[in-house]
XYZ file of N, CA and C in Angstrom:
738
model
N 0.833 -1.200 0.000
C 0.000 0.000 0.000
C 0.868 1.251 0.000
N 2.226 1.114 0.647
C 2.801 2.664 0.839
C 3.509 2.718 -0.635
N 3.712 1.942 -1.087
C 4.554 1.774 -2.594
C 3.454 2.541 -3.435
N 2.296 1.971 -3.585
C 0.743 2.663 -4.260
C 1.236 3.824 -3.838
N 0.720 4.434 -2.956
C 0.686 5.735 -2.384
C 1.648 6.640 -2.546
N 3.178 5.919 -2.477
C 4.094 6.494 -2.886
C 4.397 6.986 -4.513
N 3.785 5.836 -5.566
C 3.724 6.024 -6.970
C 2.564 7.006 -7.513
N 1.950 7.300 -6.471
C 0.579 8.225 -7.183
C 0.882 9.417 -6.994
N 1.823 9.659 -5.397
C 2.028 10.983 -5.522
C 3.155 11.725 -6.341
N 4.286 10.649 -6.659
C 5.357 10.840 -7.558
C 4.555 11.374 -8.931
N 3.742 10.777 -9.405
C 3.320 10.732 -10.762
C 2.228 12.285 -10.444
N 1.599 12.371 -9.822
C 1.023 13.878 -9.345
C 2.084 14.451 -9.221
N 3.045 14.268 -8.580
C 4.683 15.885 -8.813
C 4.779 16.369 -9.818
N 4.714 14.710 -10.857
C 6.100 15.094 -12.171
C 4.740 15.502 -12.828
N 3.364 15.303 -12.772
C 2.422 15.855 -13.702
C 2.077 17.892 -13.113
N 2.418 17.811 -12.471
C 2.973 19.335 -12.057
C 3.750 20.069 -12.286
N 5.157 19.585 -12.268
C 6.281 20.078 -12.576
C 6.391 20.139 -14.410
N 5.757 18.967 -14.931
C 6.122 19.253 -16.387
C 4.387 19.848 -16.754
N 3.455 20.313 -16.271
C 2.799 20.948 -16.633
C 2.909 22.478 -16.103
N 4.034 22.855 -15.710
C 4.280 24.357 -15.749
C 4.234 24.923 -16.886
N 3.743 25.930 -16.932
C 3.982 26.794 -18.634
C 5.017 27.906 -18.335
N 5.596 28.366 -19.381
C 7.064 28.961 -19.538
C 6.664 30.366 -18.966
N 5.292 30.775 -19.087
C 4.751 32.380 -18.729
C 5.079 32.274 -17.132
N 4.816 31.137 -16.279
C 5.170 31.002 -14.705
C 6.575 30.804 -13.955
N 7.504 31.009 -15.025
C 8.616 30.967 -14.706
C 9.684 32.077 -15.203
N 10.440 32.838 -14.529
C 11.248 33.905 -14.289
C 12.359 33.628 -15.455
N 12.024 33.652 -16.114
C 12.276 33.883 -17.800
C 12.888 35.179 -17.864
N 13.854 35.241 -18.738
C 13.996 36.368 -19.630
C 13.634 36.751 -20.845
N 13.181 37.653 -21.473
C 12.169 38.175 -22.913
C 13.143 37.314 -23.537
N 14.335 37.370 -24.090
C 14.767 36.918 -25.117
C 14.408 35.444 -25.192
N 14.847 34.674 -23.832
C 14.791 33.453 -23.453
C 13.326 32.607 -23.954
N 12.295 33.038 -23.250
C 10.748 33.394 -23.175
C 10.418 33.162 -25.061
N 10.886 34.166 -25.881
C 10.488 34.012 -27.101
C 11.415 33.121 -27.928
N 12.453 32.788 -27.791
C 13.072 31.476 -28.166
C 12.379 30.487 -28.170
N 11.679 30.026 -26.230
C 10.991 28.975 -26.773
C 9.617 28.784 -27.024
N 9.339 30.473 -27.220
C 7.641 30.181 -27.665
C 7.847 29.518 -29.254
N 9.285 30.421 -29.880
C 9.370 30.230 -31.353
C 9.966 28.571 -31.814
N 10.167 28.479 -30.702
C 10.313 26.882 -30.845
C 9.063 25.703 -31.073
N 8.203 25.972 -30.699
C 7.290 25.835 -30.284
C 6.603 25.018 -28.910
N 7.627 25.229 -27.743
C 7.749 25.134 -26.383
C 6.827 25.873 -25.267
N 6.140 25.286 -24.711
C 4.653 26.016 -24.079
C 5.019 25.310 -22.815
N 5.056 23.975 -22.231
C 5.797 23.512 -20.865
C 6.754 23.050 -20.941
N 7.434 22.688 -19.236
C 8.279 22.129 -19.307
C 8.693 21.111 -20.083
N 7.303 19.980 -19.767
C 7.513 18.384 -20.311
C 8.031 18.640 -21.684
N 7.901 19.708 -22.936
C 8.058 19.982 -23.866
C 9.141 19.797 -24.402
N 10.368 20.325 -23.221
C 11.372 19.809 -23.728
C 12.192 19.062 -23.041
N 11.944 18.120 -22.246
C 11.977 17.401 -21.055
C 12.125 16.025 -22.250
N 13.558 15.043 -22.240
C 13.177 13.773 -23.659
C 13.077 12.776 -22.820
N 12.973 12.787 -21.041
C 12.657 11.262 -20.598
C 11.292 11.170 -20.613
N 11.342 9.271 -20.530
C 9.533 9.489 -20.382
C 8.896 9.623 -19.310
N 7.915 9.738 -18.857
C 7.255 10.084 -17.729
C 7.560 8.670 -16.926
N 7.823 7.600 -16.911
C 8.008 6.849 -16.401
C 10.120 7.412 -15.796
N 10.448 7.184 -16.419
C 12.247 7.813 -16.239
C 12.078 8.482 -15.426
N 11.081 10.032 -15.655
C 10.888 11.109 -14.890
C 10.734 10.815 -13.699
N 9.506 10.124 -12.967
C 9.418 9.870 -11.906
C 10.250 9.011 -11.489
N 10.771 7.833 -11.956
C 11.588 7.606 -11.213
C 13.022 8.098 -10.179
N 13.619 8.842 -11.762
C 14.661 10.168 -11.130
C 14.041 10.747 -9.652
N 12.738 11.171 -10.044
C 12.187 12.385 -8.615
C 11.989 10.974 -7.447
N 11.818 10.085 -7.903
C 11.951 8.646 -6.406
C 13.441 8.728 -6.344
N 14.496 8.936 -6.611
C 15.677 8.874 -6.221
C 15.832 9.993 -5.250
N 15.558 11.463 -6.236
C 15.948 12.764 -4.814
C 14.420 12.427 -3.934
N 13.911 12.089 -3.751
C 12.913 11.721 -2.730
C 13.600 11.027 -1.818
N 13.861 9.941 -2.203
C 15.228 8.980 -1.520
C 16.588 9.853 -0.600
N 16.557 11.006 -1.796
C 17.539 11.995 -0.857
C 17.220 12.621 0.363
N 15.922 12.772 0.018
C 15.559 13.764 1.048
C 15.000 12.452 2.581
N 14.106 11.364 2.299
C 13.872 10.733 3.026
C 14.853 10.149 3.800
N 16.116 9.990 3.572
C 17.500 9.054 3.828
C 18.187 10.846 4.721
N 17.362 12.099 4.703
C 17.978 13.431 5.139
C 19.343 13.401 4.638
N 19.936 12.901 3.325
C 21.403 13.513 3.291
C 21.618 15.026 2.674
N 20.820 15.692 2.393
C 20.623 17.027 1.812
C 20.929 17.626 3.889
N 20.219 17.458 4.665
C 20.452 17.849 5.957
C 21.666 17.739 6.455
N 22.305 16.559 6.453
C 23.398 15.636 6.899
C 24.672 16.005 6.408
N 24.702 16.802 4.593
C 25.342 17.230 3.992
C 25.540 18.693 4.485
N 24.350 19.649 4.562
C 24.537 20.892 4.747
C 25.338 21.086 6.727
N 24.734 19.842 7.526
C 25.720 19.821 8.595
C 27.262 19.813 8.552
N 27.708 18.894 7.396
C 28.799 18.596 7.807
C 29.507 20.097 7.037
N 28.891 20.736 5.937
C 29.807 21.830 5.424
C 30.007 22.805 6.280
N 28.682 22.905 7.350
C 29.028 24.391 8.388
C 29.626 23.793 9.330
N 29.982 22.542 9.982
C 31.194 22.370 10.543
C 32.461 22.504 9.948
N 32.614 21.887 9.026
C 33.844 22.373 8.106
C 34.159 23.944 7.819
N 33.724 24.220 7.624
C 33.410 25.551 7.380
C 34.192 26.256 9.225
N 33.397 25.992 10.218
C 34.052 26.715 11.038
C 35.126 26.171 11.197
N 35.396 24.729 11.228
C 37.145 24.561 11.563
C 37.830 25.385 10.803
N 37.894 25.063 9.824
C 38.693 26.030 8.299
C 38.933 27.477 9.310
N 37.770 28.254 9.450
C 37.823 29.570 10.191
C 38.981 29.259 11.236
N 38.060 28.602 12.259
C 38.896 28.539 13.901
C 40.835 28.184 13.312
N 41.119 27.536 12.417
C 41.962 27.145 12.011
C 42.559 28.477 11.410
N 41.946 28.881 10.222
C 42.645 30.300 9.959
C 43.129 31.326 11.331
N 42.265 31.678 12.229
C 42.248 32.199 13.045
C 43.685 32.275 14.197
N 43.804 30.683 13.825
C 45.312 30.434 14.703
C 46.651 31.035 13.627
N 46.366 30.450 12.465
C 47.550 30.533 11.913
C 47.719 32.354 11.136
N 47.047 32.966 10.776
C 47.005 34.098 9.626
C 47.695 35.198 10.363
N 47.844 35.291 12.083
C 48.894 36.168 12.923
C 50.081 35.179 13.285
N 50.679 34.201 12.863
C 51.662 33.862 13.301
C 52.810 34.222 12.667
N 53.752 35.506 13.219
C 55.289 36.399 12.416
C 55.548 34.485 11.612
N 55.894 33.530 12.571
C 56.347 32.305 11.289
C 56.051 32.361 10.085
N 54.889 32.508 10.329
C 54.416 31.917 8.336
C 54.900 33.547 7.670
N 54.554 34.356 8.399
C 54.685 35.564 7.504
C 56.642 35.775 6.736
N 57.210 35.013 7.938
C 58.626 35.333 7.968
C 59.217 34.256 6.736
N 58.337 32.943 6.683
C 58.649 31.709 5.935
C 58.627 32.525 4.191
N 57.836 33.485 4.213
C 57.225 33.884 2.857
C 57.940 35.067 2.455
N 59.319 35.321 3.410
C 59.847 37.149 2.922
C 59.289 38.115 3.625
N 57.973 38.028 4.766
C 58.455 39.291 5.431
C 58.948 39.318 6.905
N 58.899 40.737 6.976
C 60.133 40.863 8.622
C 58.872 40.846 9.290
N 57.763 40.637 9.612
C 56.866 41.001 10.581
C 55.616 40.136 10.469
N 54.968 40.022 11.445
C 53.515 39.270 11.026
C 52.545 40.007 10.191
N 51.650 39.591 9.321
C 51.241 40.277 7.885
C 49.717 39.396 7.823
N 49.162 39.855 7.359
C 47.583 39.549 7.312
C 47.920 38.774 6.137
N 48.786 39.509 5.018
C 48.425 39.037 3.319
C 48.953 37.455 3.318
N 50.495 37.613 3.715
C 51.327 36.837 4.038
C 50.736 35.359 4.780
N 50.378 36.038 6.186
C 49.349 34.743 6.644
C 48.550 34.008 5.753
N 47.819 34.864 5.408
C 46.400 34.351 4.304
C 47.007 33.326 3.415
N 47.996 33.868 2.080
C 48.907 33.219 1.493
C 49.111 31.387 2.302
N 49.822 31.602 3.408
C 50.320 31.199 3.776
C 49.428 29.940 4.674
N 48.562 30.065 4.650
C 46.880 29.175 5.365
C 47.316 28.401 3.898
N 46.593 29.390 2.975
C 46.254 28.280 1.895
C 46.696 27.005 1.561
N 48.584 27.367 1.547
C 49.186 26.481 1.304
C 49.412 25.483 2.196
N 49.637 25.423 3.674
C 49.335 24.038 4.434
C 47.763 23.821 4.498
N 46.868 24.379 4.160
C 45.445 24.071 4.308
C 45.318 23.096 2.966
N 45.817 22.950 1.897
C 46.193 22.586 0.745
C 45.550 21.049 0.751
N 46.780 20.226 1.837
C 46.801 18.421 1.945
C 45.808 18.757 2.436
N 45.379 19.111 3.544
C 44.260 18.984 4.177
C 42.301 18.814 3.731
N 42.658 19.705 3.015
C 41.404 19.827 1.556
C 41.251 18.914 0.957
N 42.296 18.304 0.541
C 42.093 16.903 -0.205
C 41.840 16.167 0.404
N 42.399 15.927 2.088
C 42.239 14.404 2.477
C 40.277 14.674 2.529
N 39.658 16.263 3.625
C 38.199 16.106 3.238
C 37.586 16.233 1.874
N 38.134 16.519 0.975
C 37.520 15.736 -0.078
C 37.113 14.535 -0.676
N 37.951 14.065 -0.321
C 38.345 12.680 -0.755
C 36.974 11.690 0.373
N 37.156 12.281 1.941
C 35.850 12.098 2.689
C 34.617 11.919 2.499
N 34.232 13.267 1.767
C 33.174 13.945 1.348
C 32.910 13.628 -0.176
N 33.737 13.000 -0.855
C 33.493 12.613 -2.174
C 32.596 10.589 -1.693
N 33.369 10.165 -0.616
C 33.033 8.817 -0.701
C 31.516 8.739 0.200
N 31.429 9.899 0.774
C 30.114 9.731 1.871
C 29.486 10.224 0.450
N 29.277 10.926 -0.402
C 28.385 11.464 -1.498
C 28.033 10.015 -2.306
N 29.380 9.555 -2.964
C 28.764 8.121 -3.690
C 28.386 7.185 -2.524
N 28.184 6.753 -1.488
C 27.405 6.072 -0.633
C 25.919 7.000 -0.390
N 25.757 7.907 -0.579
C 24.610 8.458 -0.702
C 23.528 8.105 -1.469
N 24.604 8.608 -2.893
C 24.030 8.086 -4.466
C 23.519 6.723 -4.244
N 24.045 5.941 -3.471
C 23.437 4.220 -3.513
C 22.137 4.323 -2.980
N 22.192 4.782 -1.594
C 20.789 4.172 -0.567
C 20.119 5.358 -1.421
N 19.887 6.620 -2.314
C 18.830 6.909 -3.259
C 18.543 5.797 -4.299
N 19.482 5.363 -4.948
C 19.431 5.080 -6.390
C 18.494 3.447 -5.324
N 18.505 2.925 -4.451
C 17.932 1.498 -3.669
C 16.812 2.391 -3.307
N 16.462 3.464 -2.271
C 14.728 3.975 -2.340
C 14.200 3.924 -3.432
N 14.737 4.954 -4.778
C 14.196 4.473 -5.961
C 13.571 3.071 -6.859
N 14.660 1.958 -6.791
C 14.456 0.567 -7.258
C 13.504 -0.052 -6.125
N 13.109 0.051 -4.974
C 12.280 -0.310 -4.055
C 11.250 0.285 -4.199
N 10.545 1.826 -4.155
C 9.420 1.990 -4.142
C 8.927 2.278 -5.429
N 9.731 2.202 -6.696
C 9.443 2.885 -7.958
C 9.578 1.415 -8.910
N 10.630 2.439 -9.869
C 11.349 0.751 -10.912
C 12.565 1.221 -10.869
N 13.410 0.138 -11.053
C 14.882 0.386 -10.785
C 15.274 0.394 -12.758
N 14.714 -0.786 -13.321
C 14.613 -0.364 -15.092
C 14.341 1.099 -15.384
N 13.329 1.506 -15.075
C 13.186 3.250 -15.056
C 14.215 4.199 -14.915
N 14.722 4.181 -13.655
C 15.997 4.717 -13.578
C 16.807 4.510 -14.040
N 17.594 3.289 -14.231
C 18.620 2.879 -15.182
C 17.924 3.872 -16.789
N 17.560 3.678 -17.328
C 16.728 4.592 -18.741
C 16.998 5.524 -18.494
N 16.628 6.277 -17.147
C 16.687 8.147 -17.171
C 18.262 8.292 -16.853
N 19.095 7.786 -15.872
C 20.237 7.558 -16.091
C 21.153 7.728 -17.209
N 21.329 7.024 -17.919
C 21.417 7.078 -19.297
C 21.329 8.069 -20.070
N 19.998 8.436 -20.186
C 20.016 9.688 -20.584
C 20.686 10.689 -20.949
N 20.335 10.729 -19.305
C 21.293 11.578 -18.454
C 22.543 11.716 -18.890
N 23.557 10.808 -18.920
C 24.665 10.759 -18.843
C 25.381 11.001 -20.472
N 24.437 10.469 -21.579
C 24.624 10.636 -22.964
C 24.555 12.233 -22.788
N 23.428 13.436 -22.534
C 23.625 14.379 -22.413
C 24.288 15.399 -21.542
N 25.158 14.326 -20.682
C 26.316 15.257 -19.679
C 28.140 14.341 -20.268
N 27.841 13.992 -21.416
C 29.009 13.177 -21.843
C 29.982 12.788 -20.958
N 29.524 12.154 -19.828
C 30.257 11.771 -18.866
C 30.848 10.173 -19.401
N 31.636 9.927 -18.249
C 33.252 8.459 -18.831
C 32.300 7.823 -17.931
N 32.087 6.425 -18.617
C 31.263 5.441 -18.540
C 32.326 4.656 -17.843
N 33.940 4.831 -17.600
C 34.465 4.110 -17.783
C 35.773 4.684 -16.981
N 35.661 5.459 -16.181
C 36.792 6.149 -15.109
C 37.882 5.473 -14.447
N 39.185 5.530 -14.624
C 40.159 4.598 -13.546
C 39.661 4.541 -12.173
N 39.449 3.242 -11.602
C 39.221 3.458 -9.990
C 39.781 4.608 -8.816
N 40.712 4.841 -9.336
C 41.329 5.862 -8.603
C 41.268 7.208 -8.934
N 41.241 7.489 -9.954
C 40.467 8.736 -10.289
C 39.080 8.995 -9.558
N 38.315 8.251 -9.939
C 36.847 8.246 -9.640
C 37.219 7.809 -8.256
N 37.822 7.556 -7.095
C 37.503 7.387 -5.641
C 38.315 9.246 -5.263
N 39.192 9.629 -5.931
C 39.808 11.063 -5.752
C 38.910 12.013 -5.970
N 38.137 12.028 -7.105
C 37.440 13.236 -7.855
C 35.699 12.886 -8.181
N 35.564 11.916 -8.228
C 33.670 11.222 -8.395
C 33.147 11.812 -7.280
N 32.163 12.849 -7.078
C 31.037 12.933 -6.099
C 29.950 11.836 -6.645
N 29.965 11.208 -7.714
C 28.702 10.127 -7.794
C 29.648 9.100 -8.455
N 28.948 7.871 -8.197
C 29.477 6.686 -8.643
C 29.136 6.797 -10.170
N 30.539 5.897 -10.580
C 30.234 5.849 -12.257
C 29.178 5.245 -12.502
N 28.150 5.153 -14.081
C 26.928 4.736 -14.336
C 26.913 3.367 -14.116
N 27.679 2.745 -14.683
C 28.067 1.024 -15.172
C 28.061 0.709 -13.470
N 28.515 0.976 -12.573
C 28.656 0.588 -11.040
C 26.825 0.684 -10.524
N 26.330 2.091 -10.594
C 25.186 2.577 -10.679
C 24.608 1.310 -10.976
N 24.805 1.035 -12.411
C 23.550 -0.134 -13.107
C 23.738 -1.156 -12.704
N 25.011 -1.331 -12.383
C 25.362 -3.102 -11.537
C 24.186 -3.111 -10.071
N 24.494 -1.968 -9.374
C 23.695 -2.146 -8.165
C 22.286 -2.511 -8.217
N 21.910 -1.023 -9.204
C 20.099 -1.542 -9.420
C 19.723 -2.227 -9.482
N 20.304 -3.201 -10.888
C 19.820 -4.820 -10.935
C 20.388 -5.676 -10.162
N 20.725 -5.464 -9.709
C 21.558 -6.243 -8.518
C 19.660 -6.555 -7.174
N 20.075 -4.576 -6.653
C 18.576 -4.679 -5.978
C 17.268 -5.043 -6.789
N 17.002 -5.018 -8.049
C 15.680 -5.491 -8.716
C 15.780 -7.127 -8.809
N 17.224 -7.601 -8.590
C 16.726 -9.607 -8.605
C 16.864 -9.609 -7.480
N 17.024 -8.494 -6.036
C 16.502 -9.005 -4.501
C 14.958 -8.691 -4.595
N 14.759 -7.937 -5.487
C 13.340 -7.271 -4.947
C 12.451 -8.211 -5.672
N 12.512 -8.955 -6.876
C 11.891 -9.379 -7.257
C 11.325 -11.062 -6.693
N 13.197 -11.455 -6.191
C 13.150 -12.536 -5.245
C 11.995 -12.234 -4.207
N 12.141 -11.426 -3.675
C 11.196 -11.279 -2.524
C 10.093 -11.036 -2.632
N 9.351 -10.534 -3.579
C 8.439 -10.621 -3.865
C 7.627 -12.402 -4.348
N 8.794 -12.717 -5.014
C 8.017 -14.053 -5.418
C 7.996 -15.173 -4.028
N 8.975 -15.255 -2.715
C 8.667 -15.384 -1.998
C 7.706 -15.274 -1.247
N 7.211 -14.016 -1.265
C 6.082 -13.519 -0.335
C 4.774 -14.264 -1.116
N 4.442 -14.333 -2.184
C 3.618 -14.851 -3.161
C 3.534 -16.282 -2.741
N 4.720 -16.696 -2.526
C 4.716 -18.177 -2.331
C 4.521 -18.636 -0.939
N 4.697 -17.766 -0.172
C 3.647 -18.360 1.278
C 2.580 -17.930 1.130
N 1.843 -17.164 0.839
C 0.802 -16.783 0.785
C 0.023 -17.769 0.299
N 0.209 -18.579 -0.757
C -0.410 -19.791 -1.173
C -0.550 -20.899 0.086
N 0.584 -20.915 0.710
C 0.361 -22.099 1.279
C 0.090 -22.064 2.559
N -1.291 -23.393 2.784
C -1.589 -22.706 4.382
C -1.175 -23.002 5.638
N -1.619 -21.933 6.638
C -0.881 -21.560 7.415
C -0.063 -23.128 8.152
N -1.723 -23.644 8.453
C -1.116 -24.994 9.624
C 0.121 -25.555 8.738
N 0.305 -25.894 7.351
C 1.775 -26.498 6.690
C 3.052 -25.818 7.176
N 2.881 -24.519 7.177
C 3.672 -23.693 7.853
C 4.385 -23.850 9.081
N 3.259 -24.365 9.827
C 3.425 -24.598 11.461
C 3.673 -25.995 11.506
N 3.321 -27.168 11.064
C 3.651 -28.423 11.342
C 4.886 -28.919 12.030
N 6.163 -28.087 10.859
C 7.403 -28.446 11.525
C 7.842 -28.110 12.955
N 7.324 -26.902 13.049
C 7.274 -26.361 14.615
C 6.504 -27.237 15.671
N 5.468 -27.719 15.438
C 4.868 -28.749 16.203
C 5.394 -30.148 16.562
N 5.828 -30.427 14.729
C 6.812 -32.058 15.002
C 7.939 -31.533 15.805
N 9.052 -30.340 15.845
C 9.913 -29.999 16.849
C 9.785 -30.210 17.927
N 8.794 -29.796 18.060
C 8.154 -29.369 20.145
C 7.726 -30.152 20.320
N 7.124 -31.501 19.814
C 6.309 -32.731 20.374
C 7.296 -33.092 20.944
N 8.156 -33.616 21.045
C 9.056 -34.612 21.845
C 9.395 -33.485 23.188
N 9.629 -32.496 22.848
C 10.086 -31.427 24.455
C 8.527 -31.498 25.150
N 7.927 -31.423 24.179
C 6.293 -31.261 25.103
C 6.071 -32.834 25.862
N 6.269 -33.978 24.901
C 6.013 -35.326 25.725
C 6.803 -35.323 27.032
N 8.052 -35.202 26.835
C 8.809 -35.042 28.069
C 8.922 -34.208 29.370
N 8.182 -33.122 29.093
C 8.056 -32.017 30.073
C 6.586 -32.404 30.957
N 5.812 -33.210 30.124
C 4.612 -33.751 30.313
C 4.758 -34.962 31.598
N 5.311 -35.913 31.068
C 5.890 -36.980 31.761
C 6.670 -36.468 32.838
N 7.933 -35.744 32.997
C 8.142 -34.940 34.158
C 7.231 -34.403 35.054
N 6.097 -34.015 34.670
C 4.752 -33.492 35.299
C 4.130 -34.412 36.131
N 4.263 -35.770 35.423
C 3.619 -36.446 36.137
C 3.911 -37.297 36.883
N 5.554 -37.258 37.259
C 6.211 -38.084 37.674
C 6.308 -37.640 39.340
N 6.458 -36.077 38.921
C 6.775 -35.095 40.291
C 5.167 -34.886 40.845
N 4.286 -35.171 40.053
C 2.823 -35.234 40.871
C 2.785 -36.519 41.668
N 2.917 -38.015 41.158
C 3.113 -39.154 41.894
C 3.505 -39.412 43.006
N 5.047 -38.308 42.912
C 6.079 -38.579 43.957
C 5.311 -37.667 45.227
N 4.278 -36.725 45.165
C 3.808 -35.446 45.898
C 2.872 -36.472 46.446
N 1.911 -37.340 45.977
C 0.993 -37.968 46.234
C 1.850 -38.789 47.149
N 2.592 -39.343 46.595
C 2.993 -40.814 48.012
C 3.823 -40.161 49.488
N 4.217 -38.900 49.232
C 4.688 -38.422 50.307
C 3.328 -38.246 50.888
């Protein structure tokens, strides 16, 4: 039922979002008559996934937002953010750095300069952080998506996607763990179908007890426990006997 519920309101978004007309959006004249002369009136117009792709994509950032890494993300930058500061703060008056760089005295410019460059390694190693928490992100969306949507869908808008951002299908591992904020596509598509033959497994599971009834279910549990039950029984009545003859 929440999957239903979840697919009706997806498909009510994207029938919103691509039924905007170009007059409701903060256009510029030139812009505006380009694509009236195109002959472009909504979004969906020039939008080339299909409405199926579409929603799926919007079940992925749904996925973002439900999984809070849009929250989780904007936490970790304003912590970063103040270390960087508290960190400048120590170093940008220290005469050292100013003296390391040519001058006789402590120097604001000099400091500044002079942050950057040991702040330098440091940037990379949280990048490199913040690049691998982003593609672990990309997963548990791209798995909300293949769970409450279609994971085929996405793989399609994907694609797309990626034909019109001419992105490398095909990145050295190490490149892409240095510089990838998202996992390459081909990794992407391994996972999906990966989760669509769990999801589908499980589904045909669930199908398949459902057929069969319950007491078959329970039998084995009963043939288990008969023998602990005979015996606990017989103990019962052994320690009643012994109560009686006292």
């Amino acid at each position: 039922f929440r999957r239903v519920l979840f697919r009706s309101q997806l498909i009510e978004q994207y029938q919103q979002v691509m039924g905007v007309r170009f007059e409701e959006l903060d256009l510029s004249v030139r812009s505006f008559n380009c694509l009236r002369r195109a002959g472009y009136v909504t979004i969906g117009d020039i939008v080339d996934l299909t409405e199926e792709e579409i929603v799926a994509v919007l079940a992925h950032e749904v996925g973002h937002n439900k999984k809070r890494h849009t929250v989780q993300f904007m936490l970790a930058s304003v912590i970063q953010t103040g270390v960087i500061l508290w960190l400048f703060s120590l170093f940008v008056n220290q005469p050292a750095l100013s003296m390391a760089l040519g001058g006789d005295r402590a120097c604001f410019q000099l400091g500044l300069i002079a942050f950057t460059i040991l702040y330098s390694p440091l940037s990379m190693i949280l990048g490199l952080v913040m690049n691998a928490w982003s593609r672990k992100n990309e997963y548990q969306a791209d798995a909300f998506a293949a769970r409450y949507y279609d994971g085929e869908s996405l793989i399609s808008g994907l694609k797309k996607i990626s034909v019109k951002s001419l992105s490398n299908l095909t990145p050295h591992p190490l490149y892409e763990w240095v510089y990838y904020s998202h996992p390459s596509l081909l990794k992407r598509i391994r996972e999906i179908r990966r989760l669509n033959i769990l999801k589908r497994m499980s589904i045909s599971i669930r199908r398949f007890l459902r057929k069969i009834p319950i007491q078959i279910l329970f039998t084995p549990i009963f043939v288990c426990a008969m023998p602990v039950t005979t015996k606990f029984t017989s103990l019962l009545r052994f320690a009643r006997q012994k109560t009686m003859n006292l």
